[in-house]
mmCIF file of C-alpha atoms in Angstrom:
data_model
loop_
_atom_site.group_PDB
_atom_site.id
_atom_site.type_symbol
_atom_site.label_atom_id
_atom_site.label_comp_id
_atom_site.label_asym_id
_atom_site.label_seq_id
_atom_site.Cartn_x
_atom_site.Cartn_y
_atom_site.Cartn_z
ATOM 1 C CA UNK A 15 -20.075 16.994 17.418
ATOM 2 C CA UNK A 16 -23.542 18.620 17.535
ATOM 3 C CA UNK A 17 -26.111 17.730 14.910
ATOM 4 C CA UNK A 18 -27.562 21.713 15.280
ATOM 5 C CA UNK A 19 -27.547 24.125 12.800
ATOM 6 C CA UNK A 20 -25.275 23.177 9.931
ATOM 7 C CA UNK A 21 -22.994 21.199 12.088
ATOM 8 C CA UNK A 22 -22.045 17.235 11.015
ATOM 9 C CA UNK A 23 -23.714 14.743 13.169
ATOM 10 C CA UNK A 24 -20.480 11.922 14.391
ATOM 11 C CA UNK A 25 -21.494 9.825 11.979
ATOM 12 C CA UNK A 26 -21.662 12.462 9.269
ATOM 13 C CA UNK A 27 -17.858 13.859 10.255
ATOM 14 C CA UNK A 28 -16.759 10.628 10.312
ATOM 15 C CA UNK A 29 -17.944 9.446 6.914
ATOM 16 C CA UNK A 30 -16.348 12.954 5.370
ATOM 17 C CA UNK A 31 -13.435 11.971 6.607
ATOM 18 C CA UNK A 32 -12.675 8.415 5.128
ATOM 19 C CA UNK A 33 -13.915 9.758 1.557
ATOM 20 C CA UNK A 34 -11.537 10.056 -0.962
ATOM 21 C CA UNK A 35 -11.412 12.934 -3.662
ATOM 22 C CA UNK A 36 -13.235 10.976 -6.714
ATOM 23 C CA UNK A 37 -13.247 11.740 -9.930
ATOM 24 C CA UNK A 38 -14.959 9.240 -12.849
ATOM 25 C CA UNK A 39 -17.410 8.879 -15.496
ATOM 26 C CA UNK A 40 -20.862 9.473 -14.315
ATOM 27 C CA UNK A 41 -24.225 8.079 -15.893
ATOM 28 C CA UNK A 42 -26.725 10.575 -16.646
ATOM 29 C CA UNK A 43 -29.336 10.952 -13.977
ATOM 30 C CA UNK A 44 -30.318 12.423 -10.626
ATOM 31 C CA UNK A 45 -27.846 12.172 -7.414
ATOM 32 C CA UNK A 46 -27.311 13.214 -3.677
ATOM 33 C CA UNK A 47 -30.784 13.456 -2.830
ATOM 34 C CA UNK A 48 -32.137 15.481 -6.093
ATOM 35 C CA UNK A 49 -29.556 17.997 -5.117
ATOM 36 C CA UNK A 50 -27.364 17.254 -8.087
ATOM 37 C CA UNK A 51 -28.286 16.442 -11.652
ATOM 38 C CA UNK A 52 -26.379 15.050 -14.500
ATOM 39 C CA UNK A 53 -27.800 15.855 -17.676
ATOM 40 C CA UNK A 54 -25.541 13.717 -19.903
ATOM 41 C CA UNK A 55 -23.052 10.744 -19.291
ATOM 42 C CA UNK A 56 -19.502 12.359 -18.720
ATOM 43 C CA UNK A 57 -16.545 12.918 -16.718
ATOM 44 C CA UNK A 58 -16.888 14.968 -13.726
ATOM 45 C CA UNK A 59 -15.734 14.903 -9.601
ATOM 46 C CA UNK A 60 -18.362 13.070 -7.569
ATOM 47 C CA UNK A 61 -20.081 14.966 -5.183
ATOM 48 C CA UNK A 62 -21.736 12.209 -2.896
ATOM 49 C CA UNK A 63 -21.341 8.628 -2.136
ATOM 50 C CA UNK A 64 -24.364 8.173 -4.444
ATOM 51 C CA UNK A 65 -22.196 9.225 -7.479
ATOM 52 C CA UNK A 66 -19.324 7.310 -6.735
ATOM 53 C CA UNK A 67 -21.106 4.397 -6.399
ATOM 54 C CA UNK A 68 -22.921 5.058 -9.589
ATOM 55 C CA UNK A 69 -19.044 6.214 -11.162
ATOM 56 C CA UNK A 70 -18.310 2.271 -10.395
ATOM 57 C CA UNK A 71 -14.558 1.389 -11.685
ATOM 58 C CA UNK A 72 -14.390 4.299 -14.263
ATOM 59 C CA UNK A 73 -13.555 6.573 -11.202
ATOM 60 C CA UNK A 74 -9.757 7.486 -9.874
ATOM 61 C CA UNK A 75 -9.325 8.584 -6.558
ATOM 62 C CA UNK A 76 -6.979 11.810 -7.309
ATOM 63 C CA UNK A 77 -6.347 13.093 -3.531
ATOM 64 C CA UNK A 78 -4.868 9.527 -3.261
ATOM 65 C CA UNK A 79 -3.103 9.436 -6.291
ATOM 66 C CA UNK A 80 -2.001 13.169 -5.686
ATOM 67 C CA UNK A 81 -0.658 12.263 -2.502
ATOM 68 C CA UNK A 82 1.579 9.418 -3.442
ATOM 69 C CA UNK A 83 2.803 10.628 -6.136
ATOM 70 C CA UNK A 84 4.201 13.846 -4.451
ATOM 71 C CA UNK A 85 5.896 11.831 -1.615
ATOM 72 C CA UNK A 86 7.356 9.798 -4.139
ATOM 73 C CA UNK A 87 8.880 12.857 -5.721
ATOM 74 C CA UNK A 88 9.889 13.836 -2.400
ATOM 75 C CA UNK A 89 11.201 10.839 -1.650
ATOM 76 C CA UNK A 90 13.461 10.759 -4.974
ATOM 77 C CA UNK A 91 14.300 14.552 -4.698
ATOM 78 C CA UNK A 92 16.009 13.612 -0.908
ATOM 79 C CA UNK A 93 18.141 10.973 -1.866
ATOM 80 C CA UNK A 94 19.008 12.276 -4.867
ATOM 81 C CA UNK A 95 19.942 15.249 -2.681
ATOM 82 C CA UNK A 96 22.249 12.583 -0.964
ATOM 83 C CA UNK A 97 23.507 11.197 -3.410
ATOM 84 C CA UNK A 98 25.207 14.489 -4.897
ATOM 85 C CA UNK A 99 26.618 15.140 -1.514
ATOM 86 C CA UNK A 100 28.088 11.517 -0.326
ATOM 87 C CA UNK A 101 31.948 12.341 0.221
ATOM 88 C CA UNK A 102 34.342 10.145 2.226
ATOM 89 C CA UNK A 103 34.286 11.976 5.354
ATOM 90 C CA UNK A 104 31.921 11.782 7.999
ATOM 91 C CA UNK A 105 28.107 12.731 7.101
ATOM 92 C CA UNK A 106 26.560 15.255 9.046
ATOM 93 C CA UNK A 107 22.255 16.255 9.590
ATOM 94 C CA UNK A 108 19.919 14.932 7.131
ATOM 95 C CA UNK A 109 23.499 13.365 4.858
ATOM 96 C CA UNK A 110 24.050 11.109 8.063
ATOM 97 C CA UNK A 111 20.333 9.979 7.962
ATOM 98 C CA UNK A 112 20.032 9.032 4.440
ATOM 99 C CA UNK A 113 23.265 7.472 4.818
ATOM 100 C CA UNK A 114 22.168 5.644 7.811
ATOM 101 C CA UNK A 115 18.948 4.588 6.094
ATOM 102 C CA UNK A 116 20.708 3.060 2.922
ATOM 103 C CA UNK A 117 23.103 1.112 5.180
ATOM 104 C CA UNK A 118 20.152 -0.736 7.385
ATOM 105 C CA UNK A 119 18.185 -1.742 4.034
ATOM 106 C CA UNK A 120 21.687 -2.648 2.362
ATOM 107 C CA UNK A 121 21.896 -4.806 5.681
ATOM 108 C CA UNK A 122 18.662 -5.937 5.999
ATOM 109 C CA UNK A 123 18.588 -6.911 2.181
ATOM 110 C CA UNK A 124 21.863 -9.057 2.563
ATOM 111 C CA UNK A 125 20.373 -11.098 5.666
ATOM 112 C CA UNK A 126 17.067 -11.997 3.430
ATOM 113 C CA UNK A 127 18.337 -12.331 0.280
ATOM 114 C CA UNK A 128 20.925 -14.544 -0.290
ATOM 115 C CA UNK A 129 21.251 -13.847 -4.138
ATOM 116 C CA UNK A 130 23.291 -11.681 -6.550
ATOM 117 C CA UNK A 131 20.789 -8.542 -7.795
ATOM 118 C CA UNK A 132 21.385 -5.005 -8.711
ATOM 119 C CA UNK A 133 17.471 -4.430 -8.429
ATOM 120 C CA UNK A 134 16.134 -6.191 -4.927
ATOM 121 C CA UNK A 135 17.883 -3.850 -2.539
ATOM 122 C CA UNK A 136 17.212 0.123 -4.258
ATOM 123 C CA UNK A 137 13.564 -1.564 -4.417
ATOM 124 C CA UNK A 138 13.822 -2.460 -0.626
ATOM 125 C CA UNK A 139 14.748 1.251 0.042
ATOM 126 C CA UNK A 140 12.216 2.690 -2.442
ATOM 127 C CA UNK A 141 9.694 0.522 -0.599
ATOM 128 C CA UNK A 142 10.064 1.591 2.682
ATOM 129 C CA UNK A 143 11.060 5.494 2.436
ATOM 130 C CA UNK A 144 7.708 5.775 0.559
ATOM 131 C CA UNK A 145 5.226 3.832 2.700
ATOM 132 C CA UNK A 146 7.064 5.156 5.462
ATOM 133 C CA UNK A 147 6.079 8.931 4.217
ATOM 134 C CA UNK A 148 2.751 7.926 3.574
ATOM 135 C CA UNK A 149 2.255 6.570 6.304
ATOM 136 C CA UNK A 150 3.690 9.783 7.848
ATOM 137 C CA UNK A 151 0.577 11.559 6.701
ATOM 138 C CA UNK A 152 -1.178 10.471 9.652
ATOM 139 C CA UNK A 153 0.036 12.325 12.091
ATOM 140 C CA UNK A 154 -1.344 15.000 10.889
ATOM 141 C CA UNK A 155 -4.173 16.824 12.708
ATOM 142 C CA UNK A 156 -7.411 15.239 10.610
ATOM 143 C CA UNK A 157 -8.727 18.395 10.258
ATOM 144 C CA UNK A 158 -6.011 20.391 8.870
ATOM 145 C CA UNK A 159 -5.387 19.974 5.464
ATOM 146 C CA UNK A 160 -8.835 18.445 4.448
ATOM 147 C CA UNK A 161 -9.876 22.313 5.768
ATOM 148 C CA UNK A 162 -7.697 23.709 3.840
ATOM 149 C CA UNK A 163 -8.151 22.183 1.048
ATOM 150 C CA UNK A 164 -12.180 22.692 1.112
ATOM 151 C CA UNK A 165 -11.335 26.902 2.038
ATOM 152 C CA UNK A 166 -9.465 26.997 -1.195
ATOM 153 C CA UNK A 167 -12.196 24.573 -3.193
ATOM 154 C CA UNK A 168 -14.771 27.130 -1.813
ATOM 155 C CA UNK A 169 -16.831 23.439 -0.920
ATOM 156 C CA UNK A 170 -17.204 22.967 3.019
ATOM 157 C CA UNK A 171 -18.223 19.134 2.101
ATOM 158 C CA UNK A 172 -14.981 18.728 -0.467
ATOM 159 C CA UNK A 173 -13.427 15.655 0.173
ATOM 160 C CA UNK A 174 -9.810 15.141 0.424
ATOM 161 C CA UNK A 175 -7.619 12.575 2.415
ATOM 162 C CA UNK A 176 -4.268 12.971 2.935
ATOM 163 C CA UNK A 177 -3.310 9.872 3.981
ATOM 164 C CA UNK A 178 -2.546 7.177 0.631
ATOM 165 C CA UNK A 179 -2.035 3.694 2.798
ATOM 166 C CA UNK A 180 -5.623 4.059 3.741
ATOM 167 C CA UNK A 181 -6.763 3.417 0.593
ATOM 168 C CA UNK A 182 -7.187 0.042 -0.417
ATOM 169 C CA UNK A 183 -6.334 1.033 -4.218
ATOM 170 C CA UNK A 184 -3.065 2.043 -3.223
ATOM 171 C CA UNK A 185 -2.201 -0.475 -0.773
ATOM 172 C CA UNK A 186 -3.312 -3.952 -2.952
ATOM 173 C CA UNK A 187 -1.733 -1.605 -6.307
ATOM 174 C CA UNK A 188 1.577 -1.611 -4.247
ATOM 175 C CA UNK A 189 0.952 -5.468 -3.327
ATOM 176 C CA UNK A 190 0.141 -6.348 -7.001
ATOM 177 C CA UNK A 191 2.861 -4.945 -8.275
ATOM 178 C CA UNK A 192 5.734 -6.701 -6.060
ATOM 179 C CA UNK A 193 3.844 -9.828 -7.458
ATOM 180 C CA UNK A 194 4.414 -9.021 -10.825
ATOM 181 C CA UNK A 195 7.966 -8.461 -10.365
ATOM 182 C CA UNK A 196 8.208 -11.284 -8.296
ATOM 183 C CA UNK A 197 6.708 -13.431 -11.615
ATOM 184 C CA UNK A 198 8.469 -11.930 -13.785
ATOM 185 C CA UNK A 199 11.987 -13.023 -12.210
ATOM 186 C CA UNK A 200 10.259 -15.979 -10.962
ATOM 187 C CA UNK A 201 10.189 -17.045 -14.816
ATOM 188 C CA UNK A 202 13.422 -14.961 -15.790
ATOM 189 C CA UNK A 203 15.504 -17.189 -13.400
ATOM 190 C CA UNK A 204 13.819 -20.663 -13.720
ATOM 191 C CA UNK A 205 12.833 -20.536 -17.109
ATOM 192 C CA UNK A 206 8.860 -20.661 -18.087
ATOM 193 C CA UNK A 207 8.823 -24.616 -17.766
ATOM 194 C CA UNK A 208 10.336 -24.101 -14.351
ATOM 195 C CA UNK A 209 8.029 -22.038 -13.151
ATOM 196 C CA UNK A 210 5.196 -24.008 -14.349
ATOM 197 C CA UNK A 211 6.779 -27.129 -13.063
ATOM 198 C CA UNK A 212 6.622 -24.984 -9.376
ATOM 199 C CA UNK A 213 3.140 -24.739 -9.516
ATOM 200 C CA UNK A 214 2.301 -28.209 -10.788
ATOM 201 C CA UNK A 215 4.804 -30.323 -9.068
ATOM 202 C CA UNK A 216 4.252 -28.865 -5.101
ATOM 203 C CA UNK A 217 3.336 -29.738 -2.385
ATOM 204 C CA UNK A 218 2.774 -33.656 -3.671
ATOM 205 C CA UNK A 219 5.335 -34.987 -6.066
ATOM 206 C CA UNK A 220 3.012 -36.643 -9.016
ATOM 207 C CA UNK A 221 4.097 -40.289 -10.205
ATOM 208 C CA UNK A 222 6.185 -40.466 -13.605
ATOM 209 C CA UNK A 223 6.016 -44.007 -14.168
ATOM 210 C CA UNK A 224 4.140 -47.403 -13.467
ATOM 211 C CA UNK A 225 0.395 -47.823 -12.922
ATOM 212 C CA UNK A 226 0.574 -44.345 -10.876
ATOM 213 C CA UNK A 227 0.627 -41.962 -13.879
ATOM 214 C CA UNK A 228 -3.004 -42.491 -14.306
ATOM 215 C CA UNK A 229 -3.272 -40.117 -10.725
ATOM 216 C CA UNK A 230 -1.136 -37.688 -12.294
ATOM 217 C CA UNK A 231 -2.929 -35.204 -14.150
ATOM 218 C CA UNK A 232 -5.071 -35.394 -10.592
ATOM 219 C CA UNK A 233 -2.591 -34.307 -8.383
ATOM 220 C CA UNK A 234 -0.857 -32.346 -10.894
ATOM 221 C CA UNK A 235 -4.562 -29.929 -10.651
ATOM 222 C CA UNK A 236 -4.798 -30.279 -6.944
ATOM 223 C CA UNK A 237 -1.056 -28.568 -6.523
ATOM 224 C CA UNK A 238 -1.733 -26.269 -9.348
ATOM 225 C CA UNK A 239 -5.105 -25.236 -7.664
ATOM 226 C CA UNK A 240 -2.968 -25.052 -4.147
ATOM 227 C CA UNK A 241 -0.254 -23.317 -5.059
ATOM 228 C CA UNK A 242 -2.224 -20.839 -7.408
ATOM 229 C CA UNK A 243 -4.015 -19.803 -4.050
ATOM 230 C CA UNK A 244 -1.055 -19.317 -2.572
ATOM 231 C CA UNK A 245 0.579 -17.245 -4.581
ATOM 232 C CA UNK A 246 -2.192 -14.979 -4.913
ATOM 233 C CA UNK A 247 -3.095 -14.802 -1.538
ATOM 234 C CA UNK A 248 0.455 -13.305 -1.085
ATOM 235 C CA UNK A 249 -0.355 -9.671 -2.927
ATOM 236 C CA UNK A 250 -3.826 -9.476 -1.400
ATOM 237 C CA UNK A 251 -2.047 -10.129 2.225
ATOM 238 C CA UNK A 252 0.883 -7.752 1.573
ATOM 239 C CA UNK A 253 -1.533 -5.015 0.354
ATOM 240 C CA UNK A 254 -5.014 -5.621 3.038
ATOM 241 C CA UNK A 255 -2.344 -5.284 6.073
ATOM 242 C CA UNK A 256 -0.618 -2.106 5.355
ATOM 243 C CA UNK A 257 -4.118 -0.709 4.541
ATOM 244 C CA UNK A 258 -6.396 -2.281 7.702
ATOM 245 C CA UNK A 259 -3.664 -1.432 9.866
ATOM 246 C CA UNK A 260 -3.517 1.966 8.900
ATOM 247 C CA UNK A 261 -6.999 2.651 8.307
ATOM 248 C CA UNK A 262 -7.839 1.566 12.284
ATOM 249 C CA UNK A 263 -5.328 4.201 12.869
ATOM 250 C CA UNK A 264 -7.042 6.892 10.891
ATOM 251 C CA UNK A 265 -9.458 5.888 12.389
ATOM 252 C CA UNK A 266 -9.085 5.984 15.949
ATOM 253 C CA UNK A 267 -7.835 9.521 15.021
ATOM 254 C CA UNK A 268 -11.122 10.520 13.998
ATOM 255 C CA UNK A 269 -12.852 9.099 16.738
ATOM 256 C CA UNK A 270 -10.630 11.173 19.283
ATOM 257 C CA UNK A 271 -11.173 14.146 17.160
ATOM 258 C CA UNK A 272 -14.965 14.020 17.772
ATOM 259 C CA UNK A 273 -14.314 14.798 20.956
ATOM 260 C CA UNK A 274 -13.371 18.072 20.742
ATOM 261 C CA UNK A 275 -16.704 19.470 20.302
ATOM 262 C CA UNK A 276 -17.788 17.872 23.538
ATOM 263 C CA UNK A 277 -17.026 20.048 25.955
ATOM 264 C CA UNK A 278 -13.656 21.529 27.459
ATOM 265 C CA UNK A 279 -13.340 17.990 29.709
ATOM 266 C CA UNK A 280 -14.064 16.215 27.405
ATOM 267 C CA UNK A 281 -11.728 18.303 24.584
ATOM 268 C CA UNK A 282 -8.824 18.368 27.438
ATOM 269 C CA UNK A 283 -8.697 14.707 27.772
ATOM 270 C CA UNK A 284 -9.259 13.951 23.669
ATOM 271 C CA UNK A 285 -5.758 16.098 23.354
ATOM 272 C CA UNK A 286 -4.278 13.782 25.693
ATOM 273 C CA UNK A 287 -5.534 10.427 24.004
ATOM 274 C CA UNK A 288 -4.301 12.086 20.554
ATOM 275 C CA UNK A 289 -0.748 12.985 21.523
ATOM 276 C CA UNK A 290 -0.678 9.475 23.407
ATOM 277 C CA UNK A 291 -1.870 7.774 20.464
ATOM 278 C CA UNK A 292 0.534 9.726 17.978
ATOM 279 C CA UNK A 293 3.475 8.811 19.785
ATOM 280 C CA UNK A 294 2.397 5.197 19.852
ATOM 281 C CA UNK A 295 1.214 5.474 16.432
ATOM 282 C CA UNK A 296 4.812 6.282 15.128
ATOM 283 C CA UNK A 297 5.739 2.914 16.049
ATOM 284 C CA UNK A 298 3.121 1.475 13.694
ATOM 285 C CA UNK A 299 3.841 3.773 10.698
ATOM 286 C CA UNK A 300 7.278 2.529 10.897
ATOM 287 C CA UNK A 301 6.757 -0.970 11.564
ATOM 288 C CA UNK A 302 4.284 -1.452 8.986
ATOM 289 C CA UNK A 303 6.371 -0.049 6.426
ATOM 290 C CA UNK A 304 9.582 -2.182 7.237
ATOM 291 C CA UNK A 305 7.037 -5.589 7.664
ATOM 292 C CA UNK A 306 5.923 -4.302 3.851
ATOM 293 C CA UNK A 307 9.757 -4.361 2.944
ATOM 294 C CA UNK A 308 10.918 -7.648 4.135
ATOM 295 C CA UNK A 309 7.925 -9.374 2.795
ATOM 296 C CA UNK A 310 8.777 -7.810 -0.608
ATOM 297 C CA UNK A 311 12.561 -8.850 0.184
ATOM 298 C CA UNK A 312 11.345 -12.358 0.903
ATOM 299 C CA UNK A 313 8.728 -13.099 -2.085
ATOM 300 C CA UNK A 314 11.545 -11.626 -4.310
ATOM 301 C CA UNK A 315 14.086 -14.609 -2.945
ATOM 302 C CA UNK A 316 11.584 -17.000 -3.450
ATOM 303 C CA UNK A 317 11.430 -15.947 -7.000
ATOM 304 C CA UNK A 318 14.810 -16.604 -7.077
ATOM 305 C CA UNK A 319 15.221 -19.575 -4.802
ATOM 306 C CA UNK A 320 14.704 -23.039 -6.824
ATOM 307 C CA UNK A 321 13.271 -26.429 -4.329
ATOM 308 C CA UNK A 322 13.592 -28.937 -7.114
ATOM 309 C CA UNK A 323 16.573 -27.369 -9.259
ATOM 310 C CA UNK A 324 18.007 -31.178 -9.318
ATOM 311 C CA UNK A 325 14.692 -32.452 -10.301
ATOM 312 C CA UNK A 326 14.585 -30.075 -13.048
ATOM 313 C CA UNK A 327 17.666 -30.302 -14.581
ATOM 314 C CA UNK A 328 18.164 -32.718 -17.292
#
């Protein structure tokens, strides 16, 4: 990548490239450089990393929202597809592979959760199809579609990734939301005392009688502060691994891709490393999205599953 003419530097081309299409409420003032001014406070699609900064929280990344959204239709629109065709017989082409798919998460659902639920395993399969597409998004050519999409914006700086899972909104929305459903049964199947009684009463059991119960409002705040960490730790894990794992993939992406300007060596080799690394790539895509299932599979049993159901049953 040459810094010549009006050519990015590297750093430049990289930076484009893990931007997201923002759109927020900007203060009034002066941006990118005293290139752009905003004359009043108001809604409007950031143009530099100045203004998004400036845009704070009241800003919505819509290429990632745009992106997710229409994989998720996809997503639906296939199996739906699926179901409407499922007959007796013996599938055939893309029949056999949905087939196939709902069988391995009906499977793999029935080895890690060893509870009666009409909702755990179509969220299992809803889980994985559409991380599994975003993550999809990967493999395609960095260039491609974020040119595209500036040729028809008629902006050669427009941003636009393609690729959701590399956005930390998305990935820690996803991982916030399994722990809201995982609460919400949580307290649905033990009761709100229960529940409580989970975070107070673990990992040390406080004394109920004798000279003891003067420690145990103590040790009832140490579990509560112990098992609160827990327990949130859990979405921000679930969420920061699917994205750092597939943002260091983007990433070494773009890194090979800056090579193509280097020469024909240089280029020749780059195509290599990017065909190597897509194939091996693949791998993590799809692992990623199954790890991103079973964790959901397991924090949803552990809603279910009861330690102390003897201890709190009267």
């Amino acid at each position: 990548m040459a810094a010549d003419g009006n050519a990015p530097t590297t750093t430049e081309y990289i930076q484009h490239h893990l931007t997201n299409w923002t759109y927020g409420k900007l203060p009034a003032g002066t941006y990118c450089d005293g290139k752009s001014v905003q004359e009043t406070t108001g809604w409007t699609v950031a143009h530099c990393s100045e203004e998004m900064s400036a845009m704070g929280f009241n800003a919505i990344h819509l290429d990632s929202m745009l992106w997710s959204i229409g994989l998720g239709l996809i997503f639906l629109a296939l199996f739906r597809w699926g179901a409407k065709r499922a007959h007796s017989g013996v599938p055939t082409g893309m029949l056999n592979f949905v087939e196939a798919l709902v069988e391995f998460i009906d499977k793999t659902v029935k080895d890690a959760f060893q509870y009666r639920s009409r909702f755990v395993a179509p969220l299992a399969l809803t889980i994985f199809v559409w991380v599994f597409l975003m993550n999809l998004m990967d493999l395609i050519p960095v260039d491609l579609i974020p040119q595209l999409a500036a040729w028809v914006s008629g902006d050669p700086h427009f941003y636009f990734k393609i690729v959701p899972t590399t956005d930390p909104n998305v990935t820690l929305g996803m991982g916030f939301t399994v722990f809201f459903l995982m609460i919400m049964f949580s307290i649905r199947e033990k009761g709100f005392i229960g529940f409580v009684k989970e975070l107070t009463f673990h990992p040390f059991h406080p004394p109920t009688k004798g000279v003891g119960l003067i420690f145990a409002p103590i040790i009832i705040l140490i579990n509560f502060a112990l098992e609160s960490v827990t327990l949130l730790a859990r979405p921000i894990s679930l969420g920061l691994r699917l994205f750092g794992n597939l943002y260091a993939g983007e990433m070494i992406f773009i890194l090979i891709a800056t090579m193509f300007g280097a020469g024909l060596i240089l280029g020749l080799f780059a195509g290599v490393l990017q065909l190597g690394w897509a194939l091996f790539h693949i791998i993590v895509i799809t692992l990623q999205a199954f790890v991103f299932m079973v964790l959901t599979i397991v924090y949803m049993a552990m809603a279910f599953h009861n330690d102390d159901e003897d201890q709190f049953t009267h």
